[in-house]
Amino acid sequence: MADVFEITIWCRGVTQDMEGRHLSLVLANGAAKGGKFVQAWDNYADLPDRVQVPLRKYDRISDEEIEMRYLYENDHPQLVLVMDDTIIKGIDILRGMPKGGALVVNTKRSADEILSLIPNKDLLSSLTLVDATGIAGGTGLESVDFMGSEGGVEAVSVAVGLAAPLAGAASKVCDKFTLDNLVASAANKAGVKEGAKTAVVKTL
Amino acid sequence: MSPLYAEKFRIPKHLEIADGAVVPSPVGEQPMMKTGNWRIERPVIDHEKCTTCLNCFIFCPDGCWHLDPKSEKMVWDAIYCKGCRICVEECPADALRLENELNFKGGVARLDKPY
Ligand code: SF4
Ligand code: SF4
């Protein structure tokens, strides 16, 4: 079987679930565009619906067709990406990594500080630090807000895609929310307005 | 199921089950479910401000605060606190604040897997 390059992404449940999935998809799609064979998937065993739980997403990339189909975890990741630096403290994120692997961390902290949290750092050939939160203009919680309860209250960046025009369309037939307030609540404001404008209501 | 209910609901004899079952109550910590590694920020207590009202003890969903009878101070459990921030919201004396977990050396059980 051909060499399969394994990537594991660590992120936080709920608050970074979507971002983590997007990261695994963008890496897989990027590799596929370059002619590679790819797999990208979420972890089944972690608890993505619990706020802040450490959560994994995976990629596999190969020059030949990937025959590993029924193994749902990457046992030997050569690249590990971490979306929240505090995860490193509580999890052996390098578990199974062959010597010479690479680690990428979203953090504002120094390399020494991050390395001090990793007892098995001798496995690494490189550590890459990026302030992804700062660049993305986020709060560290990315796509959702976190309001100090068991459930995250999603308020930031909701209604980016399909939800926006559908919310707009809903405003035409339901007076529980105004179009203005839906526009104010949605990330894709133009989408909400366009949905409201173009929705066809047929009274029966 | 008691015979009365079995008759009422016409449950065949072979499908009857007992009314309830005795299970050992979890007294103490769950070694298989250490949730400290969920934490991005931890609650830090200011004992000067704390009135030991026990709100944090009552509201914490994971039983991570208790009153130490000797020192008469609130004690926090670093291994199970998941950083949900409820205690900080509920403290009436403003005695709890949040601080990033990486500002502290210890306090999280390091696990191979999420559990
Ligand atoms: S809720 Fe605040 S004041 Fe009350 S016991 Fe807890 S820390 Fe102290
Ligand atoms: S942050 Fe949540 S889990 Fe931690 S002590 Fe406070 S209420 Fe309990």
mmCIF file of N, CA, C and O in Angstrom, chain B residues 29 39 41-47 50 52-69 72-91 94-99:
data_model
loop_
_atom_site.group_PDB
_atom_site.id
_atom_site.type_symbol
_atom_site.label_atom_id
_atom_site.label_comp_id
_atom_site.label_asym_id
_atom_site.label_seq_id
_atom_site.Cartn_x
_atom_site.Cartn_y
_atom_site.Cartn_z
ATOM 1 N N GLU B 29 -14.691 10.689 42.814
ATOM 2 C CA GLU B 29 -14.400 11.189 41.479
ATOM 3 C C GLU B 29 -14.471 10.083 40.441
ATOM 4 O O GLU B 29 -14.269 8.917 40.749
ATOM 5 N N ARG B 39 -10.957 22.812 29.663
ATOM 6 C CA ARG B 39 -10.910 24.176 30.171
ATOM 7 C C ARG B 39 -10.011 25.085 29.341
ATOM 8 O O ARG B 39 -8.846 24.769 29.123
ATOM 9 N N GLU B 41 -10.308 28.579 30.219
ATOM 10 C CA GLU B 41 -10.046 29.492 31.334
ATOM 11 C C GLU B 41 -10.489 28.828 32.634
ATOM 12 O O GLU B 41 -11.424 28.034 32.634
ATOM 13 N N ARG B 42 -9.823 29.163 33.731
ATOM 14 C CA ARG B 42 -10.226 28.596 35.017
ATOM 15 C C ARG B 42 -10.728 29.692 35.954
ATOM 16 O O ARG B 42 -10.300 30.842 35.856
ATOM 17 N N PRO B 43 -11.647 29.330 36.855
ATOM 18 C CA PRO B 43 -12.089 30.305 37.842
ATOM 19 C C PRO B 43 -11.033 30.442 38.946
ATOM 20 O O PRO B 43 -10.516 29.444 39.433
ATOM 21 N N VAL B 44 -10.704 31.675 39.283
ATOM 22 C CA VAL B 44 -9.721 31.935 40.344
ATOM 23 C C VAL B 44 -10.446 32.687 41.453
ATOM 24 O O VAL B 44 -11.151 33.670 41.194
ATOM 25 N N ILE B 45 -10.281 32.208 42.681
ATOM 26 C CA ILE B 45 -11.048 32.776 43.787
ATOM 27 C C ILE B 45 -10.241 33.822 44.559
ATOM 28 O O ILE B 45 -9.030 33.689 44.732
ATOM 29 N N ASP B 46 -10.937 34.861 44.975
ATOM 30 C CA ASP B 46 -10.352 35.860 45.861
ATOM 31 C C ASP B 46 -10.973 35.616 47.241
ATOM 32 O O ASP B 46 -12.132 35.958 47.483
ATOM 33 N N HIS B 47 -10.191 34.993 48.130
ATOM 34 C CA HIS B 47 -10.748 34.599 49.425
ATOM 35 C C HIS B 47 -11.152 35.803 50.282
ATOM 36 O O HIS B 47 -11.981 35.680 51.177
ATOM 37 N N CYS B 50 -14.698 36.415 49.057
ATOM 38 C CA CYS B 50 -15.620 35.277 49.181
ATOM 39 C C CYS B 50 -16.314 35.286 50.544
ATOM 40 O O CYS B 50 -15.683 35.413 51.582
ATOM 41 N N THR B 52 -18.280 32.746 51.437
ATOM 42 C CA THR B 52 -18.642 31.320 51.577
ATOM 43 C C THR B 52 -20.163 31.107 51.541
ATOM 44 O O THR B 52 -20.717 30.338 52.315
ATOM 45 N N CYS B 53 -20.788 31.781 50.603
ATOM 46 C CA CYS B 53 -22.243 31.657 50.455
ATOM 47 C C CYS B 53 -22.639 30.324 49.837
ATOM 48 O O CYS B 53 -23.812 29.957 49.847
ATOM 49 N N LEU B 54 -21.688 29.637 49.240
ATOM 50 C CA LEU B 54 -21.885 28.305 48.628
ATOM 51 C C LEU B 54 -22.623 28.325 47.288
ATOM 52 O O LEU B 54 -23.019 27.273 46.795
ATOM 53 N N ASN B 55 -22.849 29.490 46.725
ATOM 54 C CA ASN B 55 -23.489 29.527 45.407
ATOM 55 C C ASN B 55 -22.702 28.710 44.387
ATOM 56 O O ASN B 55 -23.270 27.967 43.594
ATOM 57 N N CYS B 56 -21.395 28.849 44.400
ATOM 58 C CA CYS B 56 -20.579 28.126 43.418
ATOM 59 C C CYS B 56 -20.713 26.621 43.620
ATOM 60 O O CYS B 56 -20.803 25.849 42.668
ATOM 61 N N PHE B 57 -20.767 26.197 44.859
ATOM 62 C CA PHE B 57 -20.949 24.780 45.194
ATOM 63 C C PHE B 57 -22.283 24.270 44.649
ATOM 64 O O PHE B 57 -22.375 23.179 44.085
ATOM 65 N N ILE B 58 -23.313 25.103 44.785
ATOM 66 C CA ILE B 58 -24.642 24.683 44.347
ATOM 67 C C ILE B 58 -24.741 24.661 42.819
ATOM 68 O O ILE B 58 -25.290 23.741 42.230
ATOM 69 N N PHE B 59 -24.185 25.666 42.190
ATOM 70 C CA PHE B 59 -24.387 25.801 40.744
ATOM 71 C C PHE B 59 -23.403 24.988 39.906
ATOM 72 O O PHE B 59 -23.705 24.679 38.762
ATOM 73 N N CYS B 60 -22.238 24.676 40.411
ATOM 74 C CA CYS B 60 -21.260 23.959 39.581
ATOM 75 C C CYS B 60 -21.836 22.615 39.141
ATOM 76 O O CYS B 60 -22.190 21.781 39.969
ATOM 77 N N PRO B 61 -21.935 22.380 37.825
ATOM 78 C CA PRO B 61 -22.524 21.121 37.361
ATOM 79 C C PRO B 61 -21.629 19.913 37.620
ATOM 80 O O PRO B 61 -22.066 18.775 37.477
ATOM 81 N N ASP B 62 -20.394 20.159 37.982
ATOM 82 C CA ASP B 62 -19.475 19.043 38.184
ATOM 83 C C ASP B 62 -18.968 18.919 39.617
ATOM 84 O O ASP B 62 -17.998 18.213 39.867
ATOM 85 N N GLY B 63 -19.607 19.587 40.534
ATOM 86 C CA GLY B 63 -19.234 19.462 41.942
ATOM 87 C C GLY B 63 -17.784 19.845 42.209
ATOM 88 O O GLY B 63 -17.097 19.160 42.963
ATOM 89 N N CYS B 64 -17.332 20.907 41.594
ATOM 90 C CA CYS B 64 -15.908 21.255 41.684
ATOM 91 C C CYS B 64 -15.581 22.259 42.793
ATOM 92 O O CYS B 64 -14.435 22.660 42.933
ATOM 93 N N TRP B 65 -16.576 22.715 43.516
ATOM 94 C CA TRP B 65 -16.300 23.594 44.654
ATOM 95 C C TRP B 65 -16.801 22.935 45.937
ATOM 96 O O TRP B 65 -17.905 22.390 45.959
ATOM 97 N N HIS B 66 -15.997 22.966 47.007
ATOM 98 C CA HIS B 66 -16.515 22.566 48.310
ATOM 99 C C HIS B 66 -15.883 23.418 49.394
ATOM 100 O O HIS B 66 -14.827 24.026 49.194
ATOM 101 N N LEU B 67 -16.584 23.479 50.519
ATOM 102 C CA LEU B 67 -16.096 24.273 51.646
ATOM 103 C C LEU B 67 -15.237 23.377 52.527
ATOM 104 O O LEU B 67 -15.700 22.352 53.022
ATOM 105 N N ASP B 68 -13.996 23.756 52.678
ATOM 106 C CA ASP B 68 -13.105 22.980 53.544
ATOM 107 C C ASP B 68 -13.404 23.351 54.987
ATOM 108 O O ASP B 68 -13.261 24.519 55.387
ATOM 109 N N PRO B 69 -13.863 22.371 55.781
ATOM 110 C CA PRO B 69 -14.302 22.703 57.144
ATOM 111 C C PRO B 69 -13.162 23.223 58.028
ATOM 112 O O PRO B 69 -13.410 24.024 58.928
ATOM 113 N N GLU B 72 -12.173 26.721 56.446
ATOM 114 C CA GLU B 72 -13.391 27.478 56.148
ATOM 115 C C GLU B 72 -13.248 28.288 54.873
ATOM 116 O O GLU B 72 -13.740 29.412 54.758
ATOM 117 N N LYS B 73 -12.549 27.692 53.907
ATOM 118 C CA LYS B 73 -12.395 28.349 52.610
ATOM 119 C C LYS B 73 -12.933 27.434 51.519
ATOM 120 O O LYS B 73 -12.930 26.205 51.669
ATOM 121 N N MET B 74 -13.339 28.051 50.418
ATOM 122 C CA MET B 74 -13.806 27.259 49.282
ATOM 123 C C MET B 74 -12.594 26.648 48.575
ATOM 124 O O MET B 74 -11.578 27.310 48.374
ATOM 125 N N VAL B 75 -12.730 25.362 48.204
ATOM 126 C CA VAL B 75 -11.644 24.659 47.523
ATOM 127 C C VAL B 75 -12.135 24.234 46.138
ATOM 128 O O VAL B 75 -13.261 23.750 45.989
ATOM 129 N N TRP B 76 -11.279 24.406 45.149
ATOM 130 C CA TRP B 76 -11.655 24.155 43.751
ATOM 131 C C TRP B 76 -10.966 22.892 43.246
ATOM 132 O O TRP B 76 -9.847 22.587 43.639
ATOM 133 N N ASP B 77 -11.657 22.134 42.374
ATOM 134 C CA ASP B 77 -11.112 20.896 41.829
ATOM 135 C C ASP B 77 -10.623 21.108 40.395
ATOM 136 O O ASP B 77 -11.418 21.255 39.462
ATOM 137 N N ALA B 78 -9.303 21.119 40.241
ATOM 138 C CA ALA B 78 -8.709 21.426 38.940
ATOM 139 C C ALA B 78 -8.851 20.291 37.935
ATOM 140 O O ALA B 78 -8.839 20.511 36.729
ATOM 141 N N ILE B 79 -8.961 19.073 38.421
ATOM 142 C CA ILE B 79 -8.963 17.923 37.506
ATOM 143 C C ILE B 79 -10.317 17.767 36.804
ATOM 144 O O ILE B 79 -10.409 17.277 35.698
ATOM 145 N N TYR B 80 -11.386 18.225 37.470
ATOM 146 C CA TYR B 80 -12.719 18.025 36.883
ATOM 147 C C TYR B 80 -13.382 19.320 36.399
ATOM 148 O O TYR B 80 -14.330 19.259 35.622
ATOM 149 N N CYS B 81 -12.918 20.470 36.876
ATOM 150 C CA CYS B 81 -13.521 21.733 36.411
ATOM 151 C C CYS B 81 -13.330 21.842 34.915
ATOM 152 O O CYS B 81 -12.213 21.793 34.423
ATOM 153 N N LYS B 82 -14.448 22.009 34.179
ATOM 154 C CA LYS B 82 -14.347 22.063 32.723
ATOM 155 C C LYS B 82 -14.343 23.493 32.200
ATOM 156 O O LYS B 82 -14.408 23.706 30.995
ATOM 157 N N GLY B 83 -14.316 24.461 33.093
ATOM 158 C CA GLY B 83 -14.218 25.855 32.657
ATOM 159 C C GLY B 83 -15.497 26.390 32.050
ATOM 160 O O GLY B 83 -15.465 27.216 31.150
ATOM 161 N N CYS B 84 -16.645 25.951 32.564
ATOM 162 C CA CYS B 84 -17.922 26.351 31.956
ATOM 163 C C CYS B 84 -18.327 27.765 32.361
ATOM 164 O O CYS B 84 -19.215 28.344 31.764
ATOM 165 N N ARG B 85 -17.707 28.305 33.391
ATOM 166 C CA ARG B 85 -17.893 29.698 33.834
ATOM 167 C C ARG B 85 -19.186 29.950 34.608
ATOM 168 O O ARG B 85 -19.503 31.090 34.928
ATOM 169 N N ILE B 86 -19.945 28.926 34.865
ATOM 170 C CA ILE B 86 -21.210 29.134 35.576
ATOM 171 C C ILE B 86 -20.948 29.729 36.957
ATOM 172 O O ILE B 86 -21.605 30.680 37.381
ATOM 173 N N CYS B 87 -19.960 29.193 37.683
ATOM 174 C CA CYS B 87 -19.696 29.694 39.040
ATOM 175 C C CYS B 87 -19.338 31.177 39.011
ATOM 176 O O CYS B 87 -19.739 31.937 39.890
ATOM 177 N N VAL B 88 -18.606 31.585 37.991
ATOM 178 C CA VAL B 88 -18.198 32.989 37.897
ATOM 179 C C VAL B 88 -19.429 33.874 37.702
ATOM 180 O O VAL B 88 -19.548 34.948 38.301
ATOM 181 N N GLU B 89 -20.354 33.380 36.867
ATOM 182 C CA GLU B 89 -21.600 34.117 36.641
ATOM 183 C C GLU B 89 -22.433 34.204 37.919
ATOM 184 O O GLU B 89 -23.093 35.203 38.165
ATOM 185 N N GLU B 90 -22.418 33.135 38.697
ATOM 186 C CA GLU B 90 -23.339 33.034 39.828
ATOM 187 C C GLU B 90 -22.787 33.572 41.147
ATOM 188 O O GLU B 90 -23.533 33.704 42.108
ATOM 189 N N CYS B 91 -21.518 33.869 41.208
ATOM 190 C CA CYS B 91 -20.938 34.366 42.460
ATOM 191 C C CYS B 91 -21.465 35.767 42.753
ATOM 192 O O CYS B 91 -21.245 36.686 41.990
ATOM 193 N N ASP B 94 -18.626 38.701 43.576
ATOM 194 C CA ASP B 94 -17.591 39.053 42.616
ATOM 195 C C ASP B 94 -16.215 38.515 43.045
ATOM 196 O O ASP B 94 -15.192 39.159 42.855
ATOM 197 N N ALA B 95 -16.249 37.337 43.668
ATOM 198 C CA ALA B 95 -15.001 36.774 44.202
ATOM 199 C C ALA B 95 -14.308 35.847 43.206
ATOM 200 O O ALA B 95 -13.212 35.383 43.462
ATOM 201 N N LEU B 96 -14.961 35.573 42.077
ATOM 202 C CA LEU B 96 -14.370 34.668 41.094
ATOM 203 C C LEU B 96 -14.075 35.420 39.800
ATOM 204 O O LEU B 96 -14.896 36.194 39.320
ATOM 205 N N ARG B 97 -12.864 35.168 39.262
ATOM 206 C CA ARG B 97 -12.546 35.739 37.953
ATOM 207 C C ARG B 97 -11.965 34.634 37.096
ATOM 208 O O ARG B 97 -11.585 33.575 37.591
ATOM 209 N N LEU B 98 -11.886 34.890 35.796
ATOM 210 C CA LEU B 98 -11.387 33.878 34.867
ATOM 211 C C LEU B 98 -9.966 34.209 34.444
ATOM 212 O O LEU B 98 -9.626 35.367 34.233
ATOM 213 N N GLU B 99 -9.155 33.177 34.348
ATOM 214 C CA GLU B 99 -7.804 33.398 33.841
ATOM 215 C C GLU B 99 -7.435 32.249 32.905
ATOM 216 O O GLU B 99 -7.819 31.098 33.142
#
